[in-house]
Amino acid sequence: MGKRKFWFITLLVPIAIGIVIALVSLGNSTAASTINAQSDARLTFTYSDASGYVDPAVATALGGTIVTDDAAAIAAVKSGEEDAHFVYPADPAKTPTQVYGLIRVCSAMASTTVSPPRSSVSALRTRSGTPH
């Protein structure tokens, strides 16, 4: 092995480590700036609560407003006046909660239905069908 090859290999390792450190540092600073930008973002939403489970003080503190007209609230989401609308049914254990929101990236209306949770026993079954 010649002197040139020796010095090339010897210096290649610290240079590679320096590049990795620079990339990690750049990724961390980008992530930190994204987190800071998102922490200032505020979600405005409306909701109707036939169940009575939603605490109005908590919903208001999070940017929510209670409404009685779901159709008008959904129209407000479609027009961009509100970010989301949640429809809580009278019996959330049996009826799914409806969620309406505007996807800002492609400006399309999204509607999602959230199903009631399964019981913890059925979620913990093994392949043989016996609970843990």
C-alpha positions as a Markdown table, in Angstrom:
| # | Residue | x | y | z |
|---|---|---|---|---|
| 1 | Met | 0.0 | 0.0 | 0.0 |
| 2 | Gly | 1.4 | 3.3 | -1.1 |
| 3 | Lys | 1.6 | 6.5 | 1.0 |
| 4 | Arg | -1.1 | 8.2 | -1.1 |
| 5 | Lys | -3.6 | 5.4 | -0.7 |
| 6 | Phe | -2.9 | 5.2 | 3.1 |
| 7 | Trp | -3.5 | 8.9 | 3.6 |
| 8 | Phe | -6.6 | 8.8 | 1.4 |
| 9 | Ile | -8.2 | 6.0 | 3.4 |
| 10 | Thr | -7.1 | 7.6 | 6.7 |
| 11 | Leu | -8.7 | 10.9 | 5.9 |
| 12 | Leu | -11.8 | 9.3 | 4.3 |
| 13 | Val | -13.2 | 8.1 | 7.6 |
| 14 | Pro | -13.2 | 11.5 | 9.4 |
| 15 | Ile | -14.7 | 13.2 | 6.3 |
| 16 | Ala | -17.5 | 10.6 | 6.1 |
| 17 | Ile | -18.2 | 11.1 | 9.9 |
| 18 | Gly | -18.2 | 14.8 | 9.3 |
| 19 | Ile | -20.8 | 14.5 | 6.5 |
| 20 | Val | -23.0 | 12.3 | 8.6 |
| 21 | Ile | -22.8 | 14.8 | 11.5 |
| 22 | Ala | -23.7 | 17.7 | 9.2 |
| 23 | Leu | -26.7 | 15.8 | 7.8 |
| 24 | Val | -28.0 | 14.9 | 11.2 |
| 25 | Ser | -27.6 | 18.5 | 12.4 |
| 26 | Leu | -29.4 | 19.8 | 9.3 |
| 27 | Gly | -32.3 | 17.4 | 9.9 |
| 28 | Asn | -32.6 | 18.4 | 13.5 |
| 29 | Ser | -32.7 | 22.1 | 12.8 |
| 30 | Thr | -35.3 | 21.5 | 10.1 |
| 31 | Ala | -37.4 | 19.4 | 12.4 |
| 32 | Ala | -37.2 | 22.0 | 15.2 |
| 33 | Ser | -38.3 | 24.8 | 12.9 |
| 34 | Thr | -41.2 | 22.7 | 11.7 |
| 35 | Ile | -42.3 | 22.0 | 15.3 |
| 36 | Asn | -42.1 | 25.7 | 16.1 |
| 37 | Ala | -44.2 | 26.6 | 13.1 |
| 38 | Gln | -46.8 | 23.9 | 14.0 |
| 39 | Ser | -47.0 | 24.9 | 17.7 |
| 40 | Asp | -48.4 | 28.3 | 16.6 |
| 41 | Ala | -51.0 | 26.8 | 14.4 |
| 42 | Arg | -54.6 | 26.8 | 15.7 |
| 43 | Leu | -57.4 | 24.5 | 14.6 |
| 44 | Thr | -60.8 | 26.0 | 14.5 |
| 45 | Phe | -63.7 | 23.5 | 14.6 |
| 46 | Thr | -67.4 | 23.2 | 15.2 |
| 47 | Tyr | -69.2 | 20.3 | 16.8 |
| 48 | Ser | -72.6 | 19.0 | 17.7 |
| 49 | Asp | -73.0 | 16.8 | 20.7 |
| 50 | Ala | -76.2 | 14.8 | 21.1 |
| 51 | Ser | -74.4 | 12.6 | 23.7 |
| 52 | Gly | -73.6 | 15.4 | 26.2 |
| 53 | Tyr | -70.1 | 13.8 | 26.8 |
| 54 | Val | -68.1 | 16.8 | 25.4 |
| 55 | Asp | -67.2 | 19.4 | 28.0 |
| 56 | Pro | -68.0 | 22.8 | 26.4 |
| 57 | Ala | -65.2 | 24.5 | 28.4 |
| 58 | Val | -62.6 | 22.1 | 27.1 |
| 59 | Ala | -63.8 | 22.3 | 23.5 |
| 60 | Thr | -63.8 | 26.1 | 23.6 |
| 61 | Ala | -60.3 | 26.1 | 25.1 |
| 62 | Leu | -59.2 | 23.9 | 22.1 |
| 63 | Gly | -60.8 | 26.3 | 19.6 |
| 64 | Gly | -64.2 | 24.6 | 19.2 |
| 65 | Thr | -67.7 | 26.1 | 18.9 |
| 66 | Ile | -70.9 | 24.1 | 19.5 |
| 67 | Val | -73.5 | 24.3 | 16.7 |
| 68 | Thr | -77.0 | 23.0 | 16.2 |
| 69 | Asp | -77.1 | 23.0 | 12.4 |
| 70 | Asp | -74.8 | 20.2 | 11.1 |
| 71 | Ala | -75.5 | 21.0 | 7.4 |
| 72 | Ala | -74.5 | 24.7 | 7.9 |
| 73 | Ala | -71.3 | 23.6 | 9.8 |
| 74 | Ile | -70.3 | 21.2 | 7.1 |
| 75 | Ala | -70.9 | 23.9 | 4.5 |
| 76 | Ala | -68.6 | 26.2 | 6.5 |
| 77 | Val | -65.9 | 23.5 | 6.4 |
| 78 | Lys | -66.3 | 23.1 | 2.6 |
| 79 | Ser | -66.0 | 26.9 | 2.2 |
| 80 | Gly | -62.9 | 27.0 | 4.3 |
| 81 | Glu | -64.4 | 29.1 | 7.2 |
| 82 | Glu | -63.8 | 26.3 | 9.6 |
| 83 | Asp | -61.1 | 23.6 | 9.7 |
| 84 | Ala | -63.3 | 20.7 | 10.9 |
| 85 | His | -66.7 | 19.6 | 12.1 |
| 86 | Phe | -67.4 | 16.8 | 14.5 |
| 87 | Val | -70.9 | 15.2 | 14.9 |
| 88 | Tyr | -71.1 | 13.3 | 18.2 |
| 89 | Pro | -74.2 | 10.9 | 18.2 |
| 90 | Ala | -76.5 | 10.3 | 21.1 |
| 91 | Asp | -74.9 | 6.9 | 21.7 |
| 92 | Pro | -71.2 | 7.0 | 20.6 |
| 93 | Ala | -70.8 | 3.3 | 21.6 |
| 94 | Lys | -73.3 | 2.2 | 19.0 |
| 95 | Thr | -73.2 | 5.0 | 16.4 |
| 96 | Pro | -70.0 | 6.2 | 14.8 |
| 97 | Thr | -68.8 | 9.7 | 15.3 |
| 98 | Gln | -68.7 | 11.7 | 12.0 |
| 99 | Val | -65.7 | 13.9 | 11.3 |
| 100 | Tyr | -65.6 | 16.4 | 8.4 |
| 101 | Gly | -62.4 | 18.3 | 7.5 |
| 102 | Leu | -60.8 | 20.1 | 4.7 |
| 103 | Ile | -57.6 | 18.7 | 3.3 |
| 104 | Arg | -55.6 | 21.9 | 2.6 |
| 105 | Val | -53.0 | 20.3 | 0.4 |
| 106 | Cys | -55.3 | 19.4 | -2.4 |
| 107 | Ser | -58.3 | 21.5 | -1.3 |
| 108 | Ala | -60.6 | 18.5 | -1.3 |
| 109 | Met | -63.4 | 17.8 | 1.3 |
| 110 | Ala | -62.7 | 14.8 | 3.4 |
| 111 | Ser | -65.4 | 13.0 | 5.4 |
| 112 | Thr | -64.4 | 10.2 | 7.9 |
| 113 | Thr | -66.5 | 8.1 | 10.1 |
| 114 | Val | -64.9 | 6.9 | 13.3 |
| 115 | Ser | -66.3 | 3.5 | 14.4 |
| 116 | Pro | -66.9 | 2.7 | 18.0 |
| 117 | Pro | -64.0 | 1.0 | 19.7 |
| 118 | Arg | -64.0 | -2.8 | 19.9 |
| 119 | Ser | -64.1 | -4.4 | 23.3 |
| 120 | Ser | -60.6 | -4.9 | 24.8 |
| 121 | Val | -61.2 | -8.7 | 25.0 |
| 122 | Ser | -61.8 | -9.1 | 21.2 |
| 123 | Ala | -58.7 | -6.9 | 20.5 |
| 124 | Leu | -56.5 | -9.1 | 22.7 |
| 125 | Arg | -57.5 | -12.5 | 21.2 |
| 126 | Thr | -54.7 | -14.7 | 19.9 |
| 127 | Arg | -54.9 | -16.7 | 16.7 |
| 128 | Ser | -56.5 | -19.6 | 18.6 |
| 129 | Gly | -59.3 | -17.4 | 19.7 |
| 130 | Thr | -58.6 | -17.4 | 23.4 |
| 131 | Pro | -58.1 | -14.2 | 25.3 |
| 132 | His | -54.7 | -13.3 | 26.8 |
